Amino acid sequence: MPQADHYDLIIIGAGVSGLGAACHLQAACPDKRFVILEGRDAKGGTWDLFRFPGIRSDSDLYTYGYDFKPWHGQPIATAPEIMAYLDEVVTEHDIERHIRYNHWVTDASWSTADACWTVRANTAEGEATLTASFLFMCQGYYSYQNGYRPVFPNEDAFKGTVVHPQQWPEDLDYRGKRMVVIGSGATAATIVPAVAEDVASVTQLQRSPTYYISLDNSVEDDMIQELRALDVPKEWIHGIKKRKILEFGRVLTERALSEPEAVAQELIGLATASLPEGYDVETHFTPTYGPWRERLCLLPDGDLFGAIRSGKASVVTDDIRRFVADGIELASGDVLPADIVVVATGIELCGLGDIAFDVDGAAVSIPDTFTYKGVMISDMPNLAWIFGYIRSSWTLRSDLIAHYVCRLLKHMDANGLRQCTPRLRPGDRGMNAKAFIDPDDFAPGYIRRGAPRLPKQGDVEPWTNCQDYYAERDTLAEASFDDGVLMFDNPAEEDRAA
């Protein structure tokens, strides 16, 4: 077995999940030798990749921050603020020395005989080959190559500039220009208020409306000021704030799913109160689906509503008939004039980084596998992956999964075992298969398009994907490894020799 490039773990991805996993691993398993393979030339994942105006979190940082490093600042943070936070994490935990940049992983092969993964990556110097006893997939959930980019009729006729937020040009000068932003999600809702002061006009063009909710984005809200006045320690204040936000999210989610009509009216009412009197809320801010069936967009201090109130931004709800030389012609016959069109139409999911996997020479079809607790994958030994929450902060789950993996590694070491594989029991083979994220529960476009690229989930434990932080913070922490599904074998060399 190779020595110089063999590791106990290979972590794939130096974004939020991968950096957090490395910190947890160092704390819980300090004897483990690991490396982080990052395809790009910088860490930070999403927060370094996206460069569009106003780029910020769409989750609050009190719950998005790691459980080992409290967040102190505005609840909704900008990408530079998040990157500064990640830089602190990397420095404080001495992670940089473990990262190999410009290592784009292409394939990974498991050998039962050697009880290890062989990972190949493209680099500027050619192909690099590394081996590891365990593979921790922290590559994120969307393709870094390209976002979702529909082709619109007659695009070639447009004489202006068309950009996708995932490939925002650094030299794009939009000052004094007419901009149309196609989309109704968090990206569109971020760009519109961010550019409103500088453009000649900005219009958010959507086929259908989205639910929005404003969030007080002050560093010290009334509660924090009161606690500070009482000399409550800073760490306690963070914990209280985090618990308050978690409880707000839990109640809102439960109500949205159990009494959707009431919550919908409340959200629409809040939008109405934030928009100019007489504004056509029914057309532009009344979705046709129930709340939390797609992503609920957070607006820091109601910035999108404020841009509309100021008259510097507008929303148009219509279908695109075609592009024309100086803008977009709509199904209604109206033409939206534009110098720049931003196609904020979303991301493309990828299944475990679009890496080609094989186990003992047999290719693995990820869509034909089942997820084990949303953490491991059927018949794939010594591999865990992180796919965060869809209705709570991503990092809440990445922390839980990292704790679980560390506990699993210590269990294997304590019992002298080198291989752990989730395998379907005979009774599991007839279970009903569902998408990893059930579209009957949550169905934005990127989930509907990308579901066939992910593992499936079943309808019996432990083959379900819980997606509920309030349940998993207990179940994952206490989950037994002796469940008749995790198969432990391949004893360590010294045990076999004995």
Short mmCIF file of C-alpha atoms in Angstrom, two decimals:
data_model
loop_
_atom_site.label_atom_id
_atom_site.label_comp_id
_atom_site.label_asym_id
_atom_site.label_seq_id
_atom_site.Cartn_x
_atom_site.Cartn_y
_atom_site.Cartn_z
CA MET A 1 0.00 0.00 0.00
CA PRO A 2 1.38 3.48 -0.82
CA GLN A 3 2.79 5.27 2.23
CA ALA A 4 3.49 8.90 1.30
CA ASP A 5 0.01 9.51 -0.11
CA HIS A 6 -2.00 7.20 2.13
CA TYR A 7 -4.32 8.77 4.67
CA ASP A 8 -6.76 7.60 7.27
CA LEU A 9 -9.32 9.93 5.65
CA ILE A 10 -9.67 11.90 2.47
CA ILE A 11 -12.11 14.79 2.77
CA ILE A 12 -13.35 15.97 -0.60
CA GLY A 13 -14.17 19.66 -0.65
CA ALA A 14 -12.82 22.67 1.25
CA GLY A 15 -16.12 24.45 1.63
CA VAL A 16 -18.18 24.87 4.77
CA SER A 17 -18.76 21.10 5.16
CA GLY A 18 -15.18 20.02 4.50
CA LEU A 19 -13.53 22.62 6.72
CA GLY A 20 -15.94 21.80 9.53
CA ALA A 21 -15.35 18.07 9.11
CA ALA A 22 -11.60 18.62 9.40
CA CYS A 23 -12.00 20.58 12.62
CA HIS A 24 -14.26 17.94 14.16
CA LEU A 25 -11.88 15.19 13.09
CA GLN A 26 -8.88 16.89 14.66
CA ALA A 27 -10.77 17.39 17.91
CA ALA A 28 -12.30 13.91 18.23
CA CYS A 29 -9.71 11.75 16.43
CA PRO A 30 -6.39 13.59 16.74
CA ASP A 31 -4.39 10.53 15.70
CA LYS A 32 -6.03 10.37 12.25
CA ARG A 33 -4.01 11.53 9.27
CA PHE A 34 -6.17 13.30 6.70
CA VAL A 35 -6.06 15.48 3.63
CA ILE A 36 -8.65 17.78 2.04
CA LEU A 37 -8.84 17.69 -1.75
CA GLU A 38 -10.26 20.88 -3.24
CA GLY A 39 -10.90 21.17 -6.96
CA ARG A 40 -10.63 24.95 -7.09
CA ASP A 41 -7.70 27.18 -6.13
CA ALA A 42 -9.41 28.57 -3.03
CA LYS A 43 -11.32 27.39 0.01
CA GLY A 44 -14.80 28.52 0.98
CA GLY A 45 -16.93 26.72 -1.59
CA THR A 46 -20.10 28.70 -2.26
CA TRP A 47 -18.80 31.79 -0.49
CA ASP A 48 -15.76 32.09 -2.73
CA LEU A 49 -17.34 30.82 -5.96
CA PHE A 50 -20.29 33.21 -6.22
CA ARG A 51 -19.36 36.84 -6.85
CA PHE A 52 -22.64 38.49 -7.81
CA PRO A 53 -23.65 41.79 -6.18
CA GLY A 54 -24.88 41.49 -2.61
CA ILE A 55 -24.01 37.79 -2.26
CA ARG A 56 -25.06 36.77 1.25
CA SER A 57 -26.40 33.90 3.29
CA ASP A 58 -30.01 32.83 2.98
CA SER A 59 -29.85 31.25 6.42
CA ASP A 60 -29.10 33.04 9.67
CA LEU A 61 -25.48 32.73 10.80
CA TYR A 62 -26.37 31.93 14.40
CA THR A 63 -27.49 28.49 13.20
CA TYR A 64 -25.29 28.38 10.08
CA GLY A 65 -22.08 28.90 12.06
CA TYR A 66 -20.27 25.83 13.38
CA ASP A 67 -21.22 24.43 16.77
CA PHE A 68 -17.62 24.92 17.92
CA LYS A 69 -17.33 28.59 16.89
CA PRO A 70 -20.17 30.93 17.83
CA TRP A 71 -21.17 33.62 15.35
CA HIS A 72 -21.23 37.23 16.51
CA GLY A 73 -22.57 39.68 13.97
CA GLN A 74 -25.54 40.28 11.71
CA PRO A 75 -27.84 37.25 11.41
CA ILE A 76 -27.76 37.45 7.61
CA ALA A 77 -24.13 37.86 6.60
CA THR A 78 -22.38 38.83 3.39
CA ALA A 79 -20.03 36.45 1.59
CA PRO A 80 -16.94 38.47 2.67
CA GLU A 81 -18.10 38.25 6.29
CA ILE A 82 -18.61 34.49 6.00
CA MET A 83 -15.22 34.08 4.33
CA ALA A 84 -13.60 36.04 7.17
CA TYR A 85 -15.29 33.67 9.62
CA LEU A 86 -14.02 30.63 7.69
CA ASP A 87 -10.52 32.12 7.54
CA GLU A 88 -10.59 32.41 11.33
CA VAL A 89 -11.68 28.78 11.62
CA VAL A 90 -8.88 27.60 9.33
CA THR A 91 -6.26 29.65 11.19
CA GLU A 92 -7.45 28.72 14.68
CA HIS A 93 -7.45 25.00 13.84
CA ASP A 94 -4.38 24.99 11.57
CA ILE A 95 -6.32 23.46 8.68
CA GLU A 96 -4.59 25.14 5.74
CA ARG A 97 -1.67 22.70 5.79
CA HIS A 98 -4.08 19.83 5.13
CA ILE A 99 -5.64 21.31 1.97
CA ARG A 100 -4.47 20.38 -1.52
CA TYR A 101 -5.90 22.91 -3.95
CA ASN A 102 -6.49 22.34 -7.68
CA HIS A 103 -7.15 18.64 -7.07
CA TRP A 104 -10.32 17.89 -9.02
CA VAL A 105 -11.38 14.37 -8.06
CA THR A 106 -12.53 12.31 -11.04
CA ASP A 107 -12.92 8.78 -9.70
CA ALA A 108 -12.58 6.63 -6.58
CA SER A 109 -12.15 2.86 -6.33
CA TRP A 110 -12.65 0.71 -3.25
CA SER A 111 -10.58 -2.43 -2.69
CA THR A 112 -11.85 -4.89 -0.08
CA ALA A 113 -8.53 -6.76 -0.18
CA ASP A 114 -6.66 -3.60 0.86
CA ALA A 115 -9.56 -2.04 2.79
CA CYS A 116 -8.94 1.32 1.20
CA TRP A 117 -10.10 3.81 -1.40
CA THR A 118 -7.88 4.83 -4.30
CA VAL A 119 -8.75 8.36 -5.36
CA ARG A 120 -7.61 10.00 -8.58
CA ALA A 121 -7.64 13.73 -9.17
CA ASN A 122 -6.72 16.02 -12.04
CA THR A 123 -4.10 18.63 -11.20
CA ALA A 124 -2.02 21.12 -13.17
CA GLU A 125 0.86 18.62 -13.04
CA GLY A 126 -1.27 15.72 -14.25
CA GLU A 127 -3.15 12.99 -12.43
CA ALA A 128 -2.59 12.57 -8.69
CA THR A 129 -3.35 9.29 -6.93
CA LEU A 130 -4.00 9.00 -3.21
CA THR A 131 -5.34 6.24 -0.99
CA ALA A 132 -7.37 6.39 2.19
CA SER A 133 -9.11 4.09 4.62
CA PHE A 134 -12.21 6.30 4.68
CA LEU A 135 -13.75 8.77 2.25
CA PHE A 136 -15.71 11.76 3.53
CA MET A 137 -17.69 13.46 0.77
CA CYS A 138 -18.04 17.16 1.61
CA GLN A 139 -18.22 18.47 -1.95
CA GLY A 140 -21.61 20.17 -1.63
CA TYR A 141 -24.77 19.44 -3.53
CA TYR A 142 -24.60 21.44 -6.73
CA SER A 143 -22.38 21.46 -9.80
CA TYR A 144 -19.52 23.94 -9.67
CA GLN A 145 -19.18 23.74 -13.43
CA ASN A 146 -22.43 25.40 -14.47
CA GLY A 147 -25.71 26.57 -13.03
CA TYR A 148 -29.10 25.82 -14.51
CA ARG A 149 -29.32 27.82 -17.69
CA PRO A 150 -32.45 27.46 -19.86
CA VAL A 151 -32.18 28.65 -23.44
CA PHE A 152 -34.75 31.31 -24.27
CA PRO A 153 -36.22 31.89 -27.72
CA ASN A 154 -34.32 34.28 -29.97
CA GLU A 155 -31.51 34.97 -27.47
CA ASP A 156 -29.08 35.66 -30.30
CA ALA A 157 -31.05 38.75 -31.24
CA PHE A 158 -30.30 40.45 -27.90
CA LYS A 159 -27.53 43.05 -28.28
CA GLY A 160 -26.85 43.38 -24.55
CA THR A 161 -25.07 41.17 -22.02
CA VAL A 162 -26.48 37.94 -20.58
CA VAL A 163 -24.91 36.55 -17.39
CA HIS A 164 -25.60 33.73 -14.96
CA PRO A 165 -24.88 34.55 -11.30
CA GLN A 166 -22.63 31.49 -10.98
CA GLN A 167 -20.31 32.98 -13.62
CA TRP A 168 -20.59 36.66 -12.75
CA PRO A 169 -17.87 38.58 -14.66
CA GLU A 170 -15.54 40.56 -12.40
CA ASP A 171 -15.43 43.42 -14.90
CA LEU A 172 -19.20 43.72 -15.46
CA ASP A 173 -20.10 47.40 -15.15
CA TYR A 174 -23.82 47.76 -14.57
CA ARG A 175 -23.82 51.38 -13.41
CA GLY A 176 -26.41 53.40 -15.28
CA LYS A 177 -27.57 50.32 -17.20
CA ARG A 178 -31.04 48.81 -17.50
CA MET A 179 -31.06 45.38 -15.85
CA VAL A 180 -33.59 42.55 -15.90
CA VAL A 181 -33.11 39.72 -13.40
CA ILE A 182 -34.92 36.54 -14.42
CA GLY A 183 -35.90 34.49 -11.37
CA SER A 184 -37.80 34.61 -8.11
CA GLY A 185 -35.51 32.83 -5.67
CA ALA A 186 -32.93 33.98 -3.14
CA THR A 187 -30.37 34.97 -5.78
CA ALA A 188 -32.73 37.27 -7.64
CA ALA A 189 -33.99 38.72 -4.36
CA THR A 190 -30.37 39.45 -3.41
CA ILE A 191 -29.20 41.01 -6.67
CA VAL A 192 -32.17 43.36 -7.19
CA PRO A 193 -31.78 45.46 -4.02
CA ALA A 194 -27.98 45.25 -4.22
CA VAL A 195 -27.82 46.96 -7.64
CA ALA A 196 -30.87 49.23 -7.31
CA GLU A 197 -28.90 52.31 -6.30
CA ASP A 198 -26.47 52.06 -9.22
CA VAL A 199 -28.49 50.94 -12.25
CA ALA A 200 -30.79 53.02 -14.41
CA SER A 201 -33.52 50.48 -13.67
CA VAL A 202 -33.79 46.92 -12.37
CA THR A 203 -36.72 44.58 -12.90
CA GLN A 204 -37.20 41.17 -11.35
CA LEU A 205 -38.95 39.06 -13.99
CA GLN A 206 -40.65 35.96 -12.64
CA ARG A 207 -43.01 33.34 -13.99
CA SER A 208 -44.57 32.86 -10.56
CA PRO A 209 -44.17 34.44 -7.11
CA THR A 210 -42.22 33.25 -4.08
CA TYR A 211 -42.78 33.61 -0.34
CA TYR A 212 -40.55 36.15 1.38
CA ILE A 213 -40.04 36.94 5.04
CA SER A 214 -38.21 39.95 6.44
CA LEU A 215 -35.63 39.50 9.19
CA ASP A 216 -34.27 42.17 11.53
CA ASN A 217 -30.60 42.11 10.55
CA SER A 218 -29.17 44.33 13.26
CA VAL A 219 -26.08 43.07 15.08
CA GLU A 220 -27.70 43.85 18.42
CA ASP A 221 -31.45 43.52 18.46
CA ASP A 222 -33.55 44.42 21.50
CA MET A 223 -33.05 41.01 23.11
CA ILE A 224 -29.26 41.10 22.78
CA GLN A 225 -29.10 44.66 24.13
CA GLU A 226 -31.17 43.66 27.14
CA LEU A 227 -29.02 40.59 27.85
CA ARG A 228 -25.85 42.64 27.47
CA ALA A 229 -27.20 45.23 29.91
CA LEU A 230 -27.66 42.40 32.40
CA ASP A 231 -23.97 41.40 31.95
CA VAL A 232 -24.88 38.03 30.48
CA PRO A 233 -21.66 36.43 29.10
CA LYS A 234 -21.14 36.74 25.35
CA GLU A 235 -21.20 32.97 24.81
CA TRP A 236 -24.51 32.68 26.67
CA ILE A 237 -25.99 35.46 24.57
CA HIS A 238 -25.05 33.56 21.42
CA GLY A 239 -26.63 30.38 22.77
CA ILE A 240 -29.84 32.15 23.70
CA LYS A 241 -30.03 33.87 20.31
CA LYS A 242 -29.41 30.58 18.51
CA ARG A 243 -32.09 28.78 20.52
CA LYS A 244 -34.56 31.58 19.82
CA ILE A 245 -33.93 31.40 16.07
CA LEU A 246 -34.14 27.60 16.07
CA GLU A 247 -37.44 27.70 17.91
CA PHE A 248 -38.82 30.32 15.53
CA GLY A 249 -37.81 28.15 12.57
CA ARG A 250 -39.25 25.00 14.11
CA VAL A 251 -42.62 26.58 14.83
CA LEU A 252 -42.80 28.27 11.43
CA THR A 253 -41.97 25.05 9.60
CA GLU A 254 -44.46 22.95 11.58
CA ARG A 255 -47.20 25.51 11.05
CA ALA A 256 -46.39 25.90 7.36
CA LEU A 257 -46.86 22.18 6.83
CA SER A 258 -49.83 21.67 9.16
CA GLU A 259 -51.80 24.85 8.47
CA PRO A 260 -50.43 26.15 5.15
CA GLU A 261 -53.34 28.44 4.32
CA ALA A 262 -53.03 30.38 7.57
CA VAL A 263 -49.25 30.77 7.25
CA ALA A 264 -49.58 31.75 3.59
CA GLN A 265 -51.98 34.54 4.50
CA GLU A 266 -49.64 35.73 7.24
CA LEU A 267 -46.65 35.87 4.87
CA ILE A 268 -48.67 37.57 2.14
CA GLY A 269 -49.99 40.01 4.75
CA LEU A 270 -46.45 40.88 5.82
CA ALA A 271 -45.51 41.50 2.19
CA THR A 272 -48.59 43.70 1.72
CA ALA A 273 -47.68 45.78 4.76
CA SER A 274 -44.13 46.25 3.43
CA LEU A 275 -45.10 47.32 -0.11
CA PRO A 276 -46.62 50.58 -1.41
CA GLU A 277 -50.34 51.08 -0.86
CA GLY A 278 -52.32 49.60 -3.74
CA TYR A 279 -49.45 47.38 -4.92
CA ASP A 280 -50.63 44.29 -6.84
CA VAL A 281 -49.63 41.76 -4.20
CA GLU A 282 -51.95 39.09 -5.59
CA THR A 283 -50.07 39.01 -8.88
CA HIS A 284 -46.49 39.47 -7.71
CA PHE A 285 -46.31 38.11 -4.14
CA THR A 286 -49.01 35.42 -3.87
CA PRO A 287 -47.52 31.99 -4.71
CA THR A 288 -49.61 29.13 -6.04
CA TYR A 289 -47.95 26.58 -3.70
CA GLY A 290 -47.96 26.21 0.07
CA PRO A 291 -45.29 27.86 2.22
CA TRP A 292 -42.06 25.87 2.64
CA ARG A 293 -42.87 23.62 -0.33
CA GLU A 294 -40.07 25.61 -1.89
CA ARG A 295 -37.35 27.68 -0.27
CA LEU A 296 -38.65 30.49 1.94
CA CYS A 297 -36.55 33.55 1.04
CA LEU A 298 -35.19 35.68 3.86
CA LEU A 299 -34.94 39.42 3.24
CA PRO A 300 -32.53 41.21 5.61
CA ASP A 301 -34.39 44.26 6.87
CA GLY A 302 -36.88 43.74 4.02
CA ASP A 303 -34.38 45.07 1.48
CA LEU A 304 -36.27 43.89 -1.62
CA PHE A 305 -39.48 45.49 -0.38
CA GLY A 306 -37.55 48.67 0.36
CA ALA A 307 -36.11 48.80 -3.17
CA ILE A 308 -39.62 48.45 -4.59
CA ARG A 309 -40.99 51.15 -2.27
CA SER A 310 -38.26 53.53 -3.36
CA GLY A 311 -39.25 53.13 -7.00
CA LYS A 312 -35.75 51.97 -7.92
CA ALA A 313 -36.81 48.34 -8.49
CA SER A 314 -39.88 46.64 -9.91
CA VAL A 315 -41.32 43.16 -10.22
CA VAL A 316 -43.00 41.79 -13.36
CA THR A 317 -44.82 38.44 -13.37
CA ASP A 318 -45.15 37.04 -16.86
CA ASP A 319 -43.77 34.45 -19.27
CA ILE A 320 -40.97 35.14 -21.73
CA ARG A 321 -42.04 35.03 -25.35
CA ARG A 322 -38.64 35.82 -26.80
CA PHE A 323 -35.59 38.03 -26.55
CA VAL A 324 -35.44 41.09 -28.80
CA ALA A 325 -32.55 43.39 -29.66
CA ASP A 326 -33.05 45.74 -26.73
CA GLY A 327 -34.72 43.53 -24.13
CA ILE A 328 -37.30 40.80 -23.52
CA GLU A 329 -40.73 40.49 -25.09
CA LEU A 330 -43.27 38.99 -22.71
CA ALA A 331 -46.29 36.79 -23.35
CA SER A 332 -48.46 39.83 -22.65
CA GLY A 333 -46.82 41.64 -25.56
CA ASP A 334 -44.98 44.11 -23.32
CA VAL A 335 -41.24 44.56 -23.82
CA LEU A 336 -38.87 44.95 -20.89
CA PRO A 337 -35.95 47.11 -22.04
CA ALA A 338 -32.57 45.80 -20.92
CA ASP A 339 -28.85 46.30 -21.40
CA ILE A 340 -28.03 43.42 -19.03
CA VAL A 341 -30.09 40.28 -18.43
CA VAL A 342 -29.21 38.20 -15.37
CA VAL A 343 -30.41 34.61 -15.68
CA ALA A 344 -30.89 33.78 -11.97
CA THR A 345 -32.57 30.49 -12.82
CA GLY A 346 -30.88 28.29 -10.23
CA ILE A 347 -28.32 25.56 -9.72
CA GLU A 348 -27.84 22.02 -10.97
CA LEU A 349 -27.60 19.23 -8.42
CA CYS A 350 -24.82 16.70 -8.72
CA GLY A 351 -24.58 13.26 -7.17
CA LEU A 352 -21.52 13.12 -4.91
CA GLY A 353 -19.47 15.49 -7.04
CA ASP A 354 -20.13 13.63 -10.28
CA ILE A 355 -17.27 11.31 -9.30
CA ALA A 356 -17.06 7.86 -10.91
CA PHE A 357 -17.09 5.27 -8.10
CA ASP A 358 -16.43 1.56 -8.21
CA VAL A 359 -16.33 -1.11 -5.51
CA ASP A 360 -14.00 -4.03 -6.17
CA GLY A 361 -14.09 -3.21 -9.88
CA ALA A 362 -17.88 -2.92 -10.19
CA ALA A 363 -19.09 0.52 -11.18
CA VAL A 364 -21.50 2.18 -8.74
CA SER A 365 -24.64 3.82 -10.06
CA ILE A 366 -25.42 6.40 -7.37
CA PRO A 367 -29.12 6.74 -8.36
CA ASP A 368 -29.55 2.99 -7.79
CA THR A 369 -28.25 3.11 -4.22
CA PHE A 370 -30.10 3.87 -1.00
CA THR A 371 -29.08 6.36 1.64
CA TYR A 372 -28.40 5.10 5.16
CA LYS A 373 -29.72 7.71 7.62
CA GLY A 374 -28.93 10.33 4.99
CA VAL A 375 -25.25 9.84 5.92
CA MET A 376 -23.90 6.71 4.22
CA ILE A 377 -24.79 4.83 1.03
CA SER A 378 -25.80 1.22 0.52
CA ASP A 379 -23.01 -1.15 -0.52
CA MET A 380 -20.37 1.61 -0.46
CA PRO A 381 -17.82 0.77 2.25
CA ASN A 382 -16.16 3.38 4.46
CA LEU A 383 -17.86 6.36 2.87
CA ALA A 384 -19.98 9.12 4.36
CA TRP A 385 -21.37 12.24 2.74
CA ILE A 386 -22.86 15.50 3.84
CA PHE A 387 -26.12 16.80 2.42
CA GLY A 388 -27.48 19.48 4.73
CA TYR A 389 -30.98 20.53 5.64
CA ILE A 390 -33.40 22.07 3.16
CA ARG A 391 -35.44 24.00 5.74
CA SER A 392 -32.76 24.67 8.35
CA SER A 393 -29.17 25.81 8.10
CA TRP A 394 -26.89 23.47 6.15
CA THR A 395 -24.23 23.49 8.84
CA LEU A 396 -26.55 22.20 11.54
CA ARG A 397 -26.49 18.87 9.75
CA SER A 398 -22.87 18.97 8.65
CA ASP A 399 -21.89 19.26 12.33
CA LEU A 400 -24.16 16.34 13.30
CA ILE A 401 -22.80 14.14 10.51
CA ALA A 402 -19.19 14.98 11.35
CA HIS A 403 -19.81 13.99 14.98
CA TYR A 404 -21.41 10.74 13.79
CA VAL A 405 -18.47 9.90 11.49
CA CYS A 406 -15.93 10.56 14.24
CA ARG A 407 -17.88 8.30 16.59
CA LEU A 408 -18.01 5.61 13.89
CA LEU A 409 -14.24 5.79 13.29
CA LYS A 410 -13.54 5.42 17.00
CA HIS A 411 -15.94 2.45 17.16
CA MET A 412 -14.12 0.73 14.30
CA ASP A 413 -10.72 1.35 15.87
CA ALA A 414 -11.86 0.08 19.26
CA ASN A 415 -13.08 -3.14 17.69
CA GLY A 416 -10.18 -3.66 15.30
CA LEU A 417 -12.33 -3.36 12.16
CA ARG A 418 -11.35 -1.86 8.84
CA GLN A 419 -14.59 -1.93 6.84
CA CYS A 420 -18.10 -0.66 7.47
CA THR A 421 -20.79 -1.07 4.82
CA PRO A 422 -24.54 -0.36 4.99
CA ARG A 423 -26.35 -3.29 3.36
CA LEU A 424 -30.04 -3.82 2.71
CA ARG A 425 -31.55 -6.59 4.80
CA PRO A 426 -33.70 -9.18 2.98
CA GLY A 427 -36.85 -7.45 4.18
CA ASP A 428 -35.61 -4.06 2.96
CA ARG A 429 -35.41 -5.10 -0.67
CA GLY A 430 -39.13 -4.74 -1.25
CA MET A 431 -39.48 -1.30 0.35
CA ASN A 432 -40.88 1.61 -1.61
CA ALA A 433 -38.20 3.82 -3.09
CA LYS A 434 -38.49 7.60 -2.99
CA ALA A 435 -36.30 10.48 -4.04
CA PHE A 436 -33.60 11.54 -1.57
CA ILE A 437 -35.55 14.78 -1.15
CA ASP A 438 -39.21 13.84 -1.55
CA PRO A 439 -40.75 16.19 -4.18
CA ASP A 440 -44.13 15.73 -2.51
CA ASP A 441 -42.60 17.47 0.49
CA PHE A 442 -40.17 19.98 -1.08
CA ALA A 443 -40.11 20.64 -4.80
CA PRO A 444 -38.16 23.65 -6.09
CA GLY A 445 -36.88 23.32 -9.64
CA TYR A 446 -33.35 22.24 -8.75
CA ILE A 447 -34.70 19.36 -6.63
CA ARG A 448 -37.09 18.17 -9.36
CA ARG A 449 -34.34 18.33 -11.99
CA GLY A 450 -31.61 16.81 -9.86
CA ALA A 451 -33.38 14.08 -7.89
CA PRO A 452 -32.42 11.34 -10.42
CA ARG A 453 -28.72 12.04 -9.74
CA LEU A 454 -28.89 11.32 -6.01
CA PRO A 455 -29.28 8.13 -3.98
CA LYS A 456 -32.83 7.02 -3.19
CA GLN A 457 -34.41 6.75 0.22
CA GLY A 458 -36.77 4.03 1.37
CA ASP A 459 -39.87 4.07 3.53
CA VAL A 460 -38.40 2.10 6.44
CA GLU A 461 -35.58 2.92 8.85
CA PRO A 462 -32.68 3.36 8.54
CA TRP A 463 -33.09 4.02 4.82
CA THR A 464 -34.93 7.31 5.22
CA ASN A 465 -33.53 10.82 4.89
CA CYS A 466 -34.87 12.53 7.98
CA GLN A 467 -34.18 16.21 7.10
CA ASP A 468 -35.34 17.26 10.56
CA TYR A 469 -32.69 18.81 12.80
CA TYR A 470 -34.89 18.66 15.87
CA ALA A 471 -35.12 14.86 15.54
CA GLU A 472 -31.61 14.14 14.25
CA ARG A 473 -29.75 16.05 16.94
CA ASP A 474 -30.86 13.23 19.24
CA THR A 475 -31.12 10.22 16.94
CA LEU A 476 -27.76 10.64 15.18
CA ALA A 477 -25.96 11.34 18.42
CA GLU A 478 -27.37 8.19 20.02
CA ALA A 479 -27.61 5.88 17.00
CA SER A 480 -26.32 2.37 17.64
CA PHE A 481 -23.90 0.88 15.15
CA ASP A 482 -25.19 -2.59 15.99
CA ASP A 483 -28.41 -2.33 13.98
CA GLY A 484 -28.15 -5.31 11.63
CA VAL A 485 -27.62 -2.96 8.67
CA LEU A 486 -24.07 -1.71 9.19
CA MET A 487 -21.84 -4.66 8.32
CA PHE A 488 -18.43 -4.55 10.01
CA ASP A 489 -15.74 -6.86 8.70
CA ASN A 490 -12.18 -6.94 7.35
CA PRO A 491 -10.39 -7.16 10.71
CA ALA A 492 -7.19 -5.27 11.29
CA GLU A 493 -3.90 -6.98 10.32
CA GLU A 494 -2.85 -7.74 13.87
CA ASP A 495 -6.17 -9.40 14.63
CA ARG A 496 -5.98 -11.54 11.49
CA ALA A 497 -2.42 -12.55 12.28
CA ALA A 498 -3.47 -13.68 15.74
#
